[in-house]
PDB file of C-alpha atoms in Angstrom:
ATOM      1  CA  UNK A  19     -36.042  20.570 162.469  1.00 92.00           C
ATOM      2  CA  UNK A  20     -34.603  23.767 160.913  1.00 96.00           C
ATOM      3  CA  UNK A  21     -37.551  25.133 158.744  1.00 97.00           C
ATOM      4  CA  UNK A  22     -36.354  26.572 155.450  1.00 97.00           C
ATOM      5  CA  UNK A  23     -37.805  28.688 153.085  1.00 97.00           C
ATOM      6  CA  UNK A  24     -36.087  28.610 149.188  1.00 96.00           C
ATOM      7  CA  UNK A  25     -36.602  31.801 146.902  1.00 96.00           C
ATOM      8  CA  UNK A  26     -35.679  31.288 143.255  1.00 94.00           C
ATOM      9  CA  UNK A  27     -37.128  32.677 139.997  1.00 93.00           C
ATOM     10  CA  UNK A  28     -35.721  29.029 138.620  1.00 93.00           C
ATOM     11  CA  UNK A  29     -37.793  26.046 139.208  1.00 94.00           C
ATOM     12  CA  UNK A  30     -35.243  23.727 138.734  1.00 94.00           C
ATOM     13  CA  UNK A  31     -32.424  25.544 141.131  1.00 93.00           C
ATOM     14  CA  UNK A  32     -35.521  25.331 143.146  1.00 94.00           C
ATOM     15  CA  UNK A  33     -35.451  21.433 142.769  1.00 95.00           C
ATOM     16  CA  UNK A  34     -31.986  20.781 143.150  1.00 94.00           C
ATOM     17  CA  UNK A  35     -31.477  22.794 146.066  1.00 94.00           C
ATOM     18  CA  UNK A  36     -34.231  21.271 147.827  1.00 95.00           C
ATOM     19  CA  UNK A  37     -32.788  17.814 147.054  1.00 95.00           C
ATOM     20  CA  UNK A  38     -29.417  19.003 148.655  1.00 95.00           C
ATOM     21  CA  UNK A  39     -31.045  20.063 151.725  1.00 95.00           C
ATOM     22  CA  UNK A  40     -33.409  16.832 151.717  1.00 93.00           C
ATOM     23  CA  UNK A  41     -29.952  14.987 152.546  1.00 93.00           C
ATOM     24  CA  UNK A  42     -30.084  16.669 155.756  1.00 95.00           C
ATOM     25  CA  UNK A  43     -32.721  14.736 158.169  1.00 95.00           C
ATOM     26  CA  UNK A  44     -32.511  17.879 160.258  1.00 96.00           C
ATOM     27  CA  UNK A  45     -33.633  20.355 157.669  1.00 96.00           C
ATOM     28  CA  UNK A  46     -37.300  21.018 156.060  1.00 95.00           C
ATOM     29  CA  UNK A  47     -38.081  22.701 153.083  1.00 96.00           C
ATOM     30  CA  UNK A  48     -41.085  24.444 154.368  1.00 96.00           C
ATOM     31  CA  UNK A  49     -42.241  27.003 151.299  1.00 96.00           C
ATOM     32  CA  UNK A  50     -40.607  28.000 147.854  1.00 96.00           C
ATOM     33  CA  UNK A  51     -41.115  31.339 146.410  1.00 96.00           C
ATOM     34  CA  UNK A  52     -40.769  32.646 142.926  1.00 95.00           C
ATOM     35  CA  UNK A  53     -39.542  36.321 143.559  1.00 94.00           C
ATOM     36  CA  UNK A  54     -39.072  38.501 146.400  1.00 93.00           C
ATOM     37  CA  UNK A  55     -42.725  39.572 147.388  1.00 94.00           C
ATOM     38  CA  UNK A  56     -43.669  35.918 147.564  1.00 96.00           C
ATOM     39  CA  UNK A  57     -41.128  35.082 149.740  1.00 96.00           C
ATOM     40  CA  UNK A  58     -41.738  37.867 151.701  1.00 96.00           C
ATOM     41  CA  UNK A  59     -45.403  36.905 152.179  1.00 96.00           C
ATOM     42  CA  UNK A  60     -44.610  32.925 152.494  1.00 97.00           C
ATOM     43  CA  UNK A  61     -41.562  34.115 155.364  1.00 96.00           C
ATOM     44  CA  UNK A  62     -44.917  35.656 156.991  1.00 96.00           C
ATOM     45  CA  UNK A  63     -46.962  33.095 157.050  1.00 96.00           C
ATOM     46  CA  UNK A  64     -44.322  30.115 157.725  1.00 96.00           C
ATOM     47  CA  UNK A  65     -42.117  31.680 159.988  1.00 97.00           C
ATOM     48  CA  UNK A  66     -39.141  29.624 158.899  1.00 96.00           C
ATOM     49  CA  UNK A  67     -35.696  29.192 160.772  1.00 97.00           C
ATOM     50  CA  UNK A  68     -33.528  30.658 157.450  1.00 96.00           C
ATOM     51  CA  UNK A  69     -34.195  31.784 154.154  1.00 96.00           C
ATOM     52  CA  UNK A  70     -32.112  31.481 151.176  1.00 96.00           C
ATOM     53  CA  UNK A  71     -32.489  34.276 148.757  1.00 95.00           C
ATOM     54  CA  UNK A  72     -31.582  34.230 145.461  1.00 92.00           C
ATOM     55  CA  UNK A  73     -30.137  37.895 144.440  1.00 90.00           C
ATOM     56  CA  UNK A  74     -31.679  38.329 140.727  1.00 89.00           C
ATOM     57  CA  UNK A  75     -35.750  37.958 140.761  1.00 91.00           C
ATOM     58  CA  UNK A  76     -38.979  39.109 139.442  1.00 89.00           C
ATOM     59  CA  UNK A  77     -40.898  41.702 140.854  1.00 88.00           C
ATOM     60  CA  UNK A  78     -38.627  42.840 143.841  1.00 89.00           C
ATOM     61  CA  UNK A  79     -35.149  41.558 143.546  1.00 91.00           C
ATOM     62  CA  UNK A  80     -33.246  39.475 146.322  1.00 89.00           C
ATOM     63  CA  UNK A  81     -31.627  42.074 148.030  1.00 91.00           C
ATOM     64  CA  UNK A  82     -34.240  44.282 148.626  1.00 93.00           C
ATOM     65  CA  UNK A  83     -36.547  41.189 150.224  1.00 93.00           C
ATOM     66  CA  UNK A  84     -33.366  40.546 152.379  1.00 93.00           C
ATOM     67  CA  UNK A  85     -33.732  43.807 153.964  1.00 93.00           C
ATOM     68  CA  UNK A  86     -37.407  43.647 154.332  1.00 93.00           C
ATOM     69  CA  UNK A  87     -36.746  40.021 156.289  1.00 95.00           C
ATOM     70  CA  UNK A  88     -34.079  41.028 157.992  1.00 92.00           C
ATOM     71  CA  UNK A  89     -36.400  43.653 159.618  1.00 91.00           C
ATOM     72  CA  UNK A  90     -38.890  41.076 160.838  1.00 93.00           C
ATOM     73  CA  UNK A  91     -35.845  38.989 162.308  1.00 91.00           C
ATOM     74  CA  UNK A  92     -35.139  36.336 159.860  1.00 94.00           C
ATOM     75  CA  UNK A  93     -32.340  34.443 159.597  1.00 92.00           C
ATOM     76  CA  UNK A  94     -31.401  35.572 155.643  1.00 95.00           C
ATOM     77  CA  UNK A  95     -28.551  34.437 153.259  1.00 94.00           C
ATOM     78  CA  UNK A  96     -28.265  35.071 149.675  1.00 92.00           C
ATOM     79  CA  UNK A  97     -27.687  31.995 147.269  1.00 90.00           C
ATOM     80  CA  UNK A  98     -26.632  33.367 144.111  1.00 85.00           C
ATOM     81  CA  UNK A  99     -24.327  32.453 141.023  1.00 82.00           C
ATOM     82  CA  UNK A 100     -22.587  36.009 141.416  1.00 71.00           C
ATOM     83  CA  UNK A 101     -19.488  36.234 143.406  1.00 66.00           C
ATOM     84  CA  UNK A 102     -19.905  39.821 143.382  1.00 66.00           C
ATOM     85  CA  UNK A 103     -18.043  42.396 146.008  1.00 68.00           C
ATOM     86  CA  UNK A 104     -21.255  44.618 145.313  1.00 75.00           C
ATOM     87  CA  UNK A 105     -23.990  42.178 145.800  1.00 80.00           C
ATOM     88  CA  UNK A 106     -22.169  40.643 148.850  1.00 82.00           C
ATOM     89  CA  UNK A 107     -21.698  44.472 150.502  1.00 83.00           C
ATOM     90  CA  UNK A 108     -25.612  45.220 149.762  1.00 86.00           C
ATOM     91  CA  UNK A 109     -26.426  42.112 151.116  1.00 86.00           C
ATOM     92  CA  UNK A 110     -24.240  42.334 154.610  1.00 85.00           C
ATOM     93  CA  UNK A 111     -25.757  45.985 154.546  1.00 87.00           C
ATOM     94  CA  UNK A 112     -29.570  44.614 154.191  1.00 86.00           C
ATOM     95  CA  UNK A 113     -28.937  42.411 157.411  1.00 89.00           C
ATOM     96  CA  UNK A 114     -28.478  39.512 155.522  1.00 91.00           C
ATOM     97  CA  UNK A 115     -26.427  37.102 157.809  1.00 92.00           C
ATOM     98  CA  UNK A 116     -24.957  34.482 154.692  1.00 91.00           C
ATOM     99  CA  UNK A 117     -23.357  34.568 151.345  1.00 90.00           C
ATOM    100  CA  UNK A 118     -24.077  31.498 149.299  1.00 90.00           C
ATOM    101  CA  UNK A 119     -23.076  30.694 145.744  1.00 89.00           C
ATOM    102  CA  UNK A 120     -24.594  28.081 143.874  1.00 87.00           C
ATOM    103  CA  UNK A 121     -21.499  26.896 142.430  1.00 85.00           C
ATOM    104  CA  UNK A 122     -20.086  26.273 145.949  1.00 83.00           C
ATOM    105  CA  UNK A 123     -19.757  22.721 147.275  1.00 89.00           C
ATOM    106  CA  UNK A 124     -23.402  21.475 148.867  1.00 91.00           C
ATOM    107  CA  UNK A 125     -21.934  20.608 152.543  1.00 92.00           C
ATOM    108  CA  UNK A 126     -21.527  24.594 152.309  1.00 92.00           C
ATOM    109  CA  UNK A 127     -25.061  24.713 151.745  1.00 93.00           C
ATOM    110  CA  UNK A 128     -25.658  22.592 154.606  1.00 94.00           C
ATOM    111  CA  UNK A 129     -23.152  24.141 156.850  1.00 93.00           C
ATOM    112  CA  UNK A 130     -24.640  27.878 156.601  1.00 93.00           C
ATOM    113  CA  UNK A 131     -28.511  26.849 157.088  1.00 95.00           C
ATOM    114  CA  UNK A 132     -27.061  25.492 160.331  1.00 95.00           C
ATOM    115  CA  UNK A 133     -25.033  28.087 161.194  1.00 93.00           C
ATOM    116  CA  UNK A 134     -27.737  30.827 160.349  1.00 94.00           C
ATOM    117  CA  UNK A 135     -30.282  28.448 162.272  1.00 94.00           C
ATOM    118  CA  UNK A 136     -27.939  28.525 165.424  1.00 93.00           C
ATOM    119  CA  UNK A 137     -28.151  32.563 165.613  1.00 91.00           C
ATOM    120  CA  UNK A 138     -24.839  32.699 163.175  1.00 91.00           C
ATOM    121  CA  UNK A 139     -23.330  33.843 160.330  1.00 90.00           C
ATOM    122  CA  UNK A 140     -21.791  32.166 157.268  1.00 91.00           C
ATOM    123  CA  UNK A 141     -19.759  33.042 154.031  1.00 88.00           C
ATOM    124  CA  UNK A 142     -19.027  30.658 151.618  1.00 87.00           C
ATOM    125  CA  UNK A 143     -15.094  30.328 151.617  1.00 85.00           C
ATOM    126  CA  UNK A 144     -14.277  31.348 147.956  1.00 83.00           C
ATOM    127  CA  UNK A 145     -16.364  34.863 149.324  1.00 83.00           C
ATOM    128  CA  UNK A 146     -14.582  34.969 153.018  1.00 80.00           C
ATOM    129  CA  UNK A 147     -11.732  34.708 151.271  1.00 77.00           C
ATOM    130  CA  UNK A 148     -12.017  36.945 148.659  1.00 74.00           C
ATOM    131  CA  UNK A 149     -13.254  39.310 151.665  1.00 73.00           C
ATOM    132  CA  UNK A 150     -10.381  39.153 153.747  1.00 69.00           C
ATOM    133  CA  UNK A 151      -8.116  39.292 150.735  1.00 70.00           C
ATOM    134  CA  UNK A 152      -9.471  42.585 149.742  1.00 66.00           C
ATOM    135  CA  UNK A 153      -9.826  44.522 153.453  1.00 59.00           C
ATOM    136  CA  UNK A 154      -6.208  43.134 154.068  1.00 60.00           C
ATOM    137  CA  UNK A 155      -3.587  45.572 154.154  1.00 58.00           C
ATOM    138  CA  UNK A 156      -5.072  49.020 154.013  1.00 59.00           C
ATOM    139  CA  UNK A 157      -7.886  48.205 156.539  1.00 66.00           C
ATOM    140  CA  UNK A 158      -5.986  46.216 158.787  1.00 75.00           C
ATOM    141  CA  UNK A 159      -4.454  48.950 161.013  1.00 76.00           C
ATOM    142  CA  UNK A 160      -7.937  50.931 161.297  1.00 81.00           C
ATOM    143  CA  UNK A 161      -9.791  47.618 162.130  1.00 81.00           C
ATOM    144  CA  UNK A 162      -7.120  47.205 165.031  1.00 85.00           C
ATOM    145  CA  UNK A 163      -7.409  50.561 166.236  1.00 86.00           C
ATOM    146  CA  UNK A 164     -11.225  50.055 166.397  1.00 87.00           C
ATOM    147  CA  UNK A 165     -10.599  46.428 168.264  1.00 88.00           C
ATOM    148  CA  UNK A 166      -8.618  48.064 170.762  1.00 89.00           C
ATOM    149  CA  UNK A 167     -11.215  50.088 172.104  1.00 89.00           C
ATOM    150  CA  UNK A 168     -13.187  46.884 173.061  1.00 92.00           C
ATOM    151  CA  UNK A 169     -12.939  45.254 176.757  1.00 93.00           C
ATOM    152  CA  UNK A 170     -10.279  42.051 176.982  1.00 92.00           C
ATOM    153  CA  UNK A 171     -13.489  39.932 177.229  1.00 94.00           C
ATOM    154  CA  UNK A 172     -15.040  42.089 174.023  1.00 94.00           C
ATOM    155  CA  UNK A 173     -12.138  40.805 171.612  1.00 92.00           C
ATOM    156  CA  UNK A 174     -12.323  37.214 173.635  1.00 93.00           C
ATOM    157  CA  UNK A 175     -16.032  37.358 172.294  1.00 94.00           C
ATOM    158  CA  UNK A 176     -15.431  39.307 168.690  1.00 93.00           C
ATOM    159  CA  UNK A 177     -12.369  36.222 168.172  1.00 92.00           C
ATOM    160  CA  UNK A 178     -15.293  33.643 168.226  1.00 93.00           C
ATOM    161  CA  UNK A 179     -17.416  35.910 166.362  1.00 91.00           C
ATOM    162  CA  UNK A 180     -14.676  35.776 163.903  1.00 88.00           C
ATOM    163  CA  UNK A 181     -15.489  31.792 163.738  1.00 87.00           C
ATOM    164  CA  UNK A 182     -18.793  32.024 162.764  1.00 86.00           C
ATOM    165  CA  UNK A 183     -20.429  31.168 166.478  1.00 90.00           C
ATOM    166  CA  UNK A 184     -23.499  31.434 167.601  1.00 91.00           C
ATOM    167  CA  UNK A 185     -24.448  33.191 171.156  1.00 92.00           C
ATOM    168  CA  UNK A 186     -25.077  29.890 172.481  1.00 93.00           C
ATOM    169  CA  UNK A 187     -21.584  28.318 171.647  1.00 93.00           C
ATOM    170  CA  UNK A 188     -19.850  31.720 172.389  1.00 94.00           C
ATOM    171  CA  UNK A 189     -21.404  31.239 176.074  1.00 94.00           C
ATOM    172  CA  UNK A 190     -20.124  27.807 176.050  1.00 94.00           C
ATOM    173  CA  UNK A 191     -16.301  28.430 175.073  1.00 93.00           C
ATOM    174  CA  UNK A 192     -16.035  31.345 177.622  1.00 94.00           C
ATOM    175  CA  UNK A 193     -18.561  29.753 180.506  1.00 93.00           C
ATOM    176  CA  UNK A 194     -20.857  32.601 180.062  1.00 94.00           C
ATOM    177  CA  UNK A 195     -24.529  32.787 180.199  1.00 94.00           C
ATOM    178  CA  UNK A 196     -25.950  33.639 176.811  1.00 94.00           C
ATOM    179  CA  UNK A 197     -27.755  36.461 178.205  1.00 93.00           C
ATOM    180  CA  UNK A 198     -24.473  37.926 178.819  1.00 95.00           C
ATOM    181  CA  UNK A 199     -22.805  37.138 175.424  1.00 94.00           C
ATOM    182  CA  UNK A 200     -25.537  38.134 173.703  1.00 94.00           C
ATOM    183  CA  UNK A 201     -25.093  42.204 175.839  1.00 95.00           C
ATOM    184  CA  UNK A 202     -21.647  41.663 174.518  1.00 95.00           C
ATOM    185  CA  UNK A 203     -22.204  41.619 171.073  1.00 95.00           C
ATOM    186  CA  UNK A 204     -24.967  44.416 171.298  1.00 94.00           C
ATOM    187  CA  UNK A 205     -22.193  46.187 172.818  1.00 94.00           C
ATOM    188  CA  UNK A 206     -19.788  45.071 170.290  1.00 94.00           C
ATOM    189  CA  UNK A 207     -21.788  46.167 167.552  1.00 93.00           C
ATOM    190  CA  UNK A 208     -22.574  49.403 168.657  1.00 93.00           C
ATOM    191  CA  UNK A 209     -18.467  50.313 169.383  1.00 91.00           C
ATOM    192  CA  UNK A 210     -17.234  48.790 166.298  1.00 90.00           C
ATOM    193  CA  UNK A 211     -20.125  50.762 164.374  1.00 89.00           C
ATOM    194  CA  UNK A 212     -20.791  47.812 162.387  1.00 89.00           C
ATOM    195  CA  UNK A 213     -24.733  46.373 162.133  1.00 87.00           C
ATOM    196  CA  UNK A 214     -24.800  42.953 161.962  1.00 89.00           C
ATOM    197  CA  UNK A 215     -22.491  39.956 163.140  1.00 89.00           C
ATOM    198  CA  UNK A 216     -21.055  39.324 159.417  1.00 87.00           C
ATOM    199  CA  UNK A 217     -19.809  42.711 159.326  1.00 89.00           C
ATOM    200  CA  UNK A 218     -17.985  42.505 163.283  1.00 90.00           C
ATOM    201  CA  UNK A 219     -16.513  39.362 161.593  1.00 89.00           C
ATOM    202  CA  UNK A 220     -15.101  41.069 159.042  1.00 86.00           C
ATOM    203  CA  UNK A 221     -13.693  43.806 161.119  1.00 87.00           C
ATOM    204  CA  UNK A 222     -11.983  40.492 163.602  1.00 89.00           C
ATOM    205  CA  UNK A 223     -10.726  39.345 160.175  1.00 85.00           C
ATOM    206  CA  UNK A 224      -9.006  42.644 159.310  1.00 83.00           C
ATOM    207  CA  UNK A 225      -7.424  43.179 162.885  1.00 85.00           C
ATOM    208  CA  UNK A 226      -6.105  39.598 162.780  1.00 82.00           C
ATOM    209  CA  UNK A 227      -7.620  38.229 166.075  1.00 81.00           C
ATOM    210  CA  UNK A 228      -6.246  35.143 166.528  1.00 74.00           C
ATOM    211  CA  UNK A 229      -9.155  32.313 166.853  1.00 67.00           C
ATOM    212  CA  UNK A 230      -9.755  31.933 171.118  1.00 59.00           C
ATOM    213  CA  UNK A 231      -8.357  29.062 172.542  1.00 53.00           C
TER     214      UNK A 231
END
């Protein structure tokens, strides 16, 4: 089961996203919080497999209990009604790993508690592409100048990156161990200057890696 932990200040969002995930046999609703400390504290104590955060709440907002998860190694996306560039870049900064919207389609929903459960990353694909709309263009050349100081097998591992992958598929698709995959992306991370998978995605979006085949 993928354990999930809901953060809302809205007790019906609350509701219905629970009853989206409840279509899932493979996902639990473990705890709901009403603001930021409480999920913080409930995170604690249930140690759940993702969190969805919603940006706006009481007490200490969404983004700032995304960063203070993120520390402890959660798996965090934000669920929010704003499709904003500012949230989303505060967010990817906090460590968050997802990008929700509320107004999205529910398989989306769905699709990014798995893909955050699996180790990955996922943006909702009004905000990916809104994302690789606006880094098109004027960061595409620096993003391939910083891609071509990786290794061969670096981009061959940034390209799936680019996909959303976890460590565990990435080491399937190149017959790797994880082990190594996962030294890869530390060391991908740490060239690119980036600090989380989302934002290495980004910078494969920008330099135009084609997907790995």
């Amino acid at each position: 089961m993928i354990r999930v932990l809901l953060a809302d200040d809205e007790a019906m969002v609350r509701a219905g996203v629970r009853a989206i995930l409840s279509a899932d046999p493979a996902v639990e609703v473990v705890a709901e919080a009403a603001d930021g400390h409480e999920a913080v504290d409930l995170a604690l104590r249930h140690r759940p497999d993702v969190v969805l955060l919603d940006v706006r709440m009481p007490r200490l907002d969404g983004l700032r209990a995304a960063e203070e998860l993120a520390r402890h190694g959660f798996g965090v996306a934000m669920l929010t009604t704003f499709n904003d560039d500012g949230y989303l870049e505060q967010a990817l900064d906090g460590g968050a790993r997802g990008f929700l919207l509320k107004s999205g389609d529910p398989r989306e929903l769905i699709a990014g508690v798995h893909a955050l459960a699996a180790g990955g990353a996922y943006l909702a694909p009004k905000v990916a592409a809104r994302m690789i709309t606006r880094f098109r263009g004027t960061r595409t050349g620096a993003a391939r100048a910083r891609v071509e100081e990786l290794t061969a097998r670096e981009r061959d591992v940034l390209a799936l990156l680019g996909e959303g992958l976890s460590n565990a598929q990435i080491a399937r698709r190149l017959d790797l161990v994880e082990g190594t995959v996962k030294g890869h992306v530390s060391a991908i991370l740490t060239r690119l200057g980036v600090q989380n998978r989302v934002q290495a995605a980004i910078v494969a979006h920008e330099a135009g890696l084609p997907p790995h085949t």
